[in-house]
Amino acid sequence: KHLDGGKSESNGNILEDGDNVHVIKDLKVKGMSTTLKRGVLIKKNRLTNSPDEVECRVGKSQIVLKGCFLKKA
Protein backbone atom coordinates (compact mmCIF):
# COMPACT_ATOMS: atom_id res chain seq x y z
CA LYS A 1 0.00 0.00 0.00
CA HIS A 2 1.20 3.49 -0.81
CA LEU A 3 0.94 6.40 1.58
CA ASP A 4 -0.07 8.83 -1.17
CA GLY A 5 -3.28 6.90 -1.90
CA GLY A 6 -2.23 5.61 -5.34
CA LYS A 7 -3.34 2.20 -6.55
CA SER A 8 -0.53 -0.30 -6.73
CA GLU A 9 -0.04 -3.61 -8.47
CA SER A 10 1.80 -6.74 -7.28
CA ASN A 11 5.29 -5.22 -7.71
CA GLY A 12 4.37 -1.95 -5.98
CA ASN A 13 4.17 0.21 -9.12
CA ILE A 14 1.44 2.86 -9.21
CA LEU A 15 -1.38 2.12 -11.67
CA GLU A 16 -3.09 4.88 -13.65
CA ASP A 17 -6.13 5.01 -15.94
CA GLY A 18 -5.38 3.44 -19.31
CA ASP A 19 -2.39 1.33 -18.20
CA ASN A 20 -1.93 -2.11 -19.71
CA VAL A 21 -1.50 -4.92 -17.19
CA HIS A 22 -0.70 -8.65 -17.13
CA VAL A 23 -2.43 -11.23 -14.92
CA ILE A 24 0.17 -12.93 -12.68
CA LYS A 25 -1.78 -16.13 -11.86
CA ASP A 26 -4.73 -18.11 -13.22
CA LEU A 27 -7.98 -16.61 -11.92
CA LYS A 28 -11.47 -18.07 -11.89
CA VAL A 29 -13.92 -15.23 -12.43
CA LYS A 30 -17.36 -15.38 -10.82
CA GLY A 31 -20.13 -15.42 -13.40
CA MET A 32 -17.84 -16.42 -16.29
CA SER A 33 -17.30 -19.94 -17.61
CA THR A 34 -13.66 -19.28 -18.54
CA THR A 35 -10.62 -18.54 -16.41
CA LEU A 36 -8.13 -15.74 -16.92
CA LYS A 37 -4.82 -17.42 -17.65
CA ARG A 38 -1.49 -16.24 -16.27
CA GLY A 39 0.19 -13.74 -18.61
CA VAL A 40 -3.00 -12.46 -20.28
CA LEU A 41 -2.62 -8.81 -21.34
CA ILE A 42 -5.49 -6.54 -20.29
CA LYS A 43 -5.49 -3.19 -22.06
CA LYS A 44 -6.80 0.19 -20.93
CA ASN A 45 -7.86 -0.54 -17.37
CA ARG A 46 -9.85 1.98 -15.29
CA LEU A 47 -9.41 2.76 -11.62
CA THR A 48 -12.29 2.40 -9.16
CA ASN A 49 -13.07 4.16 -5.88
CA SER A 50 -11.69 1.19 -3.94
CA PRO A 51 -7.92 1.49 -3.30
CA ASP A 52 -7.07 -2.10 -4.27
CA GLU A 53 -9.44 -2.77 -7.21
CA VAL A 54 -9.15 -2.08 -10.95
CA GLU A 55 -11.95 -2.29 -13.53
CA CYS A 56 -10.98 -4.13 -16.73
CA ARG A 57 -12.62 -5.26 -19.92
CA VAL A 58 -12.12 -8.90 -20.85
CA GLY A 59 -13.76 -9.79 -24.15
CA LYS A 60 -17.15 -8.08 -23.95
CA SER A 61 -17.38 -8.28 -20.16
CA GLN A 62 -16.45 -5.63 -17.59
CA ILE A 63 -14.82 -7.18 -14.51
CA VAL A 64 -13.16 -5.84 -11.37
CA LEU A 65 -9.79 -7.33 -10.38
CA LYS A 66 -7.61 -6.86 -7.30
CA GLY A 67 -4.32 -5.10 -7.94
CA CYS A 68 -2.39 -7.87 -6.19
CA PHE A 69 -3.11 -10.20 -9.17
CA LEU A 70 -1.84 -7.71 -11.78
CA LYS A 71 1.50 -6.37 -12.92
CA LYS A 72 2.17 -3.39 -15.15
CA ALA A 73 2.95 -4.28 -18.78
PDB file of C-alpha atoms in Angstrom:
ATOM      1  CA  LYS A   1       0.000   0.000   0.000  1.00  0.00           C
ATOM      2  CA  HIS A   2       1.199   3.491  -0.809  1.00  0.00           C
ATOM      3  CA  LEU A   3       0.942   6.401   1.578  1.00  0.00           C
ATOM      4  CA  ASP A   4      -0.075   8.829  -1.172  1.00  0.00           C
ATOM      5  CA  GLY A   5      -3.280   6.896  -1.904  1.00  0.00           C
ATOM      6  CA  GLY A   6      -2.233   5.613  -5.344  1.00  0.00           C
ATOM      7  CA  LYS A   7      -3.339   2.198  -6.548  1.00  0.00           C
ATOM      8  CA  SER A   8      -0.533  -0.300  -6.733  1.00  0.00           C
ATOM      9  CA  GLU A   9      -0.044  -3.612  -8.468  1.00  0.00           C
ATOM     10  CA  SER A  10       1.802  -6.736  -7.278  1.00  0.00           C
ATOM     11  CA  ASN A  11       5.290  -5.222  -7.705  1.00  0.00           C
ATOM     12  CA  GLY A  12       4.371  -1.951  -5.980  1.00  0.00           C
ATOM     13  CA  ASN A  13       4.165   0.208  -9.120  1.00  0.00           C
ATOM     14  CA  ILE A  14       1.443   2.859  -9.215  1.00  0.00           C
ATOM     15  CA  LEU A  15      -1.383   2.124 -11.671  1.00  0.00           C
ATOM     16  CA  GLU A  16      -3.085   4.883 -13.653  1.00  0.00           C
ATOM     17  CA  ASP A  17      -6.127   5.011 -15.940  1.00  0.00           C
ATOM     18  CA  GLY A  18      -5.375   3.438 -19.314  1.00  0.00           C
ATOM     19  CA  ASP A  19      -2.394   1.334 -18.198  1.00  0.00           C
ATOM     20  CA  ASN A  20      -1.927  -2.109 -19.712  1.00  0.00           C
ATOM     21  CA  VAL A  21      -1.504  -4.923 -17.188  1.00  0.00           C
ATOM     22  CA  HIS A  22      -0.696  -8.651 -17.127  1.00  0.00           C
ATOM     23  CA  VAL A  23      -2.433 -11.234 -14.922  1.00  0.00           C
ATOM     24  CA  ILE A  24       0.173 -12.929 -12.682  1.00  0.00           C
ATOM     25  CA  LYS A  25      -1.775 -16.130 -11.863  1.00  0.00           C
ATOM     26  CA  ASP A  26      -4.731 -18.107 -13.216  1.00  0.00           C
ATOM     27  CA  LEU A  27      -7.980 -16.607 -11.924  1.00  0.00           C
ATOM     28  CA  LYS A  28     -11.471 -18.069 -11.893  1.00  0.00           C
ATOM     29  CA  VAL A  29     -13.925 -15.235 -12.434  1.00  0.00           C
ATOM     30  CA  LYS A  30     -17.362 -15.382 -10.823  1.00  0.00           C
ATOM     31  CA  GLY A  31     -20.129 -15.423 -13.398  1.00  0.00           C
ATOM     32  CA  MET A  32     -17.839 -16.424 -16.290  1.00  0.00           C
ATOM     33  CA  SER A  33     -17.302 -19.943 -17.605  1.00  0.00           C
ATOM     34  CA  THR A  34     -13.664 -19.285 -18.541  1.00  0.00           C
ATOM     35  CA  THR A  35     -10.617 -18.542 -16.413  1.00  0.00           C
ATOM     36  CA  LEU A  36      -8.134 -15.740 -16.922  1.00  0.00           C
ATOM     37  CA  LYS A  37      -4.821 -17.424 -17.648  1.00  0.00           C
ATOM     38  CA  ARG A  38      -1.489 -16.244 -16.266  1.00  0.00           C
ATOM     39  CA  GLY A  39       0.185 -13.735 -18.608  1.00  0.00           C
ATOM     40  CA  VAL A  40      -2.998 -12.459 -20.284  1.00  0.00           C
ATOM     41  CA  LEU A  41      -2.624  -8.814 -21.335  1.00  0.00           C
ATOM     42  CA  ILE A  42      -5.490  -6.543 -20.294  1.00  0.00           C
ATOM     43  CA  LYS A  43      -5.487  -3.185 -22.059  1.00  0.00           C
ATOM     44  CA  LYS A  44      -6.795   0.192 -20.932  1.00  0.00           C
ATOM     45  CA  ASN A  45      -7.863  -0.540 -17.372  1.00  0.00           C
ATOM     46  CA  ARG A  46      -9.847   1.975 -15.291  1.00  0.00           C
ATOM     47  CA  LEU A  47      -9.409   2.763 -11.625  1.00  0.00           C
ATOM     48  CA  THR A  48     -12.285   2.405  -9.156  1.00  0.00           C
ATOM     49  CA  ASN A  49     -13.072   4.159  -5.881  1.00  0.00           C
ATOM     50  CA  SER A  50     -11.690   1.186  -3.941  1.00  0.00           C
ATOM     51  CA  PRO A  51      -7.923   1.490  -3.297  1.00  0.00           C
ATOM     52  CA  ASP A  52      -7.072  -2.103  -4.275  1.00  0.00           C
ATOM     53  CA  GLU A  53      -9.439  -2.769  -7.210  1.00  0.00           C
ATOM     54  CA  VAL A  54      -9.155  -2.083 -10.952  1.00  0.00           C
ATOM     55  CA  GLU A  55     -11.953  -2.287 -13.527  1.00  0.00           C
ATOM     56  CA  CYS A  56     -10.979  -4.131 -16.726  1.00  0.00           C
ATOM     57  CA  ARG A  57     -12.620  -5.256 -19.916  1.00  0.00           C
ATOM     58  CA  VAL A  58     -12.120  -8.904 -20.854  1.00  0.00           C
ATOM     59  CA  GLY A  59     -13.764  -9.791 -24.150  1.00  0.00           C
ATOM     60  CA  LYS A  60     -17.147  -8.082 -23.954  1.00  0.00           C
ATOM     61  CA  SER A  61     -17.375  -8.285 -20.156  1.00  0.00           C
ATOM     62  CA  GLN A  62     -16.450  -5.630 -17.591  1.00  0.00           C
ATOM     63  CA  ILE A  63     -14.819  -7.176 -14.509  1.00  0.00           C
ATOM     64  CA  VAL A  64     -13.155  -5.840 -11.374  1.00  0.00           C
ATOM     65  CA  LEU A  65      -9.787  -7.333 -10.380  1.00  0.00           C
ATOM     66  CA  LYS A  66      -7.613  -6.858  -7.303  1.00  0.00           C
ATOM     67  CA  GLY A  67      -4.319  -5.104  -7.942  1.00  0.00           C
ATOM     68  CA  CYS A  68      -2.389  -7.875  -6.185  1.00  0.00           C
ATOM     69  CA  PHE A  69      -3.105 -10.200  -9.169  1.00  0.00           C
ATOM     70  CA  LEU A  70      -1.841  -7.714 -11.783  1.00  0.00           C
ATOM     71  CA  LYS A  71       1.501  -6.371 -12.922  1.00  0.00           C
ATOM     72  CA  LYS A  72       2.172  -3.394 -15.154  1.00  0.00           C
ATOM     73  CA  ALA A  73       2.947  -4.284 -18.780  1.00  0.00           C
TER      74      ALA A  73
END
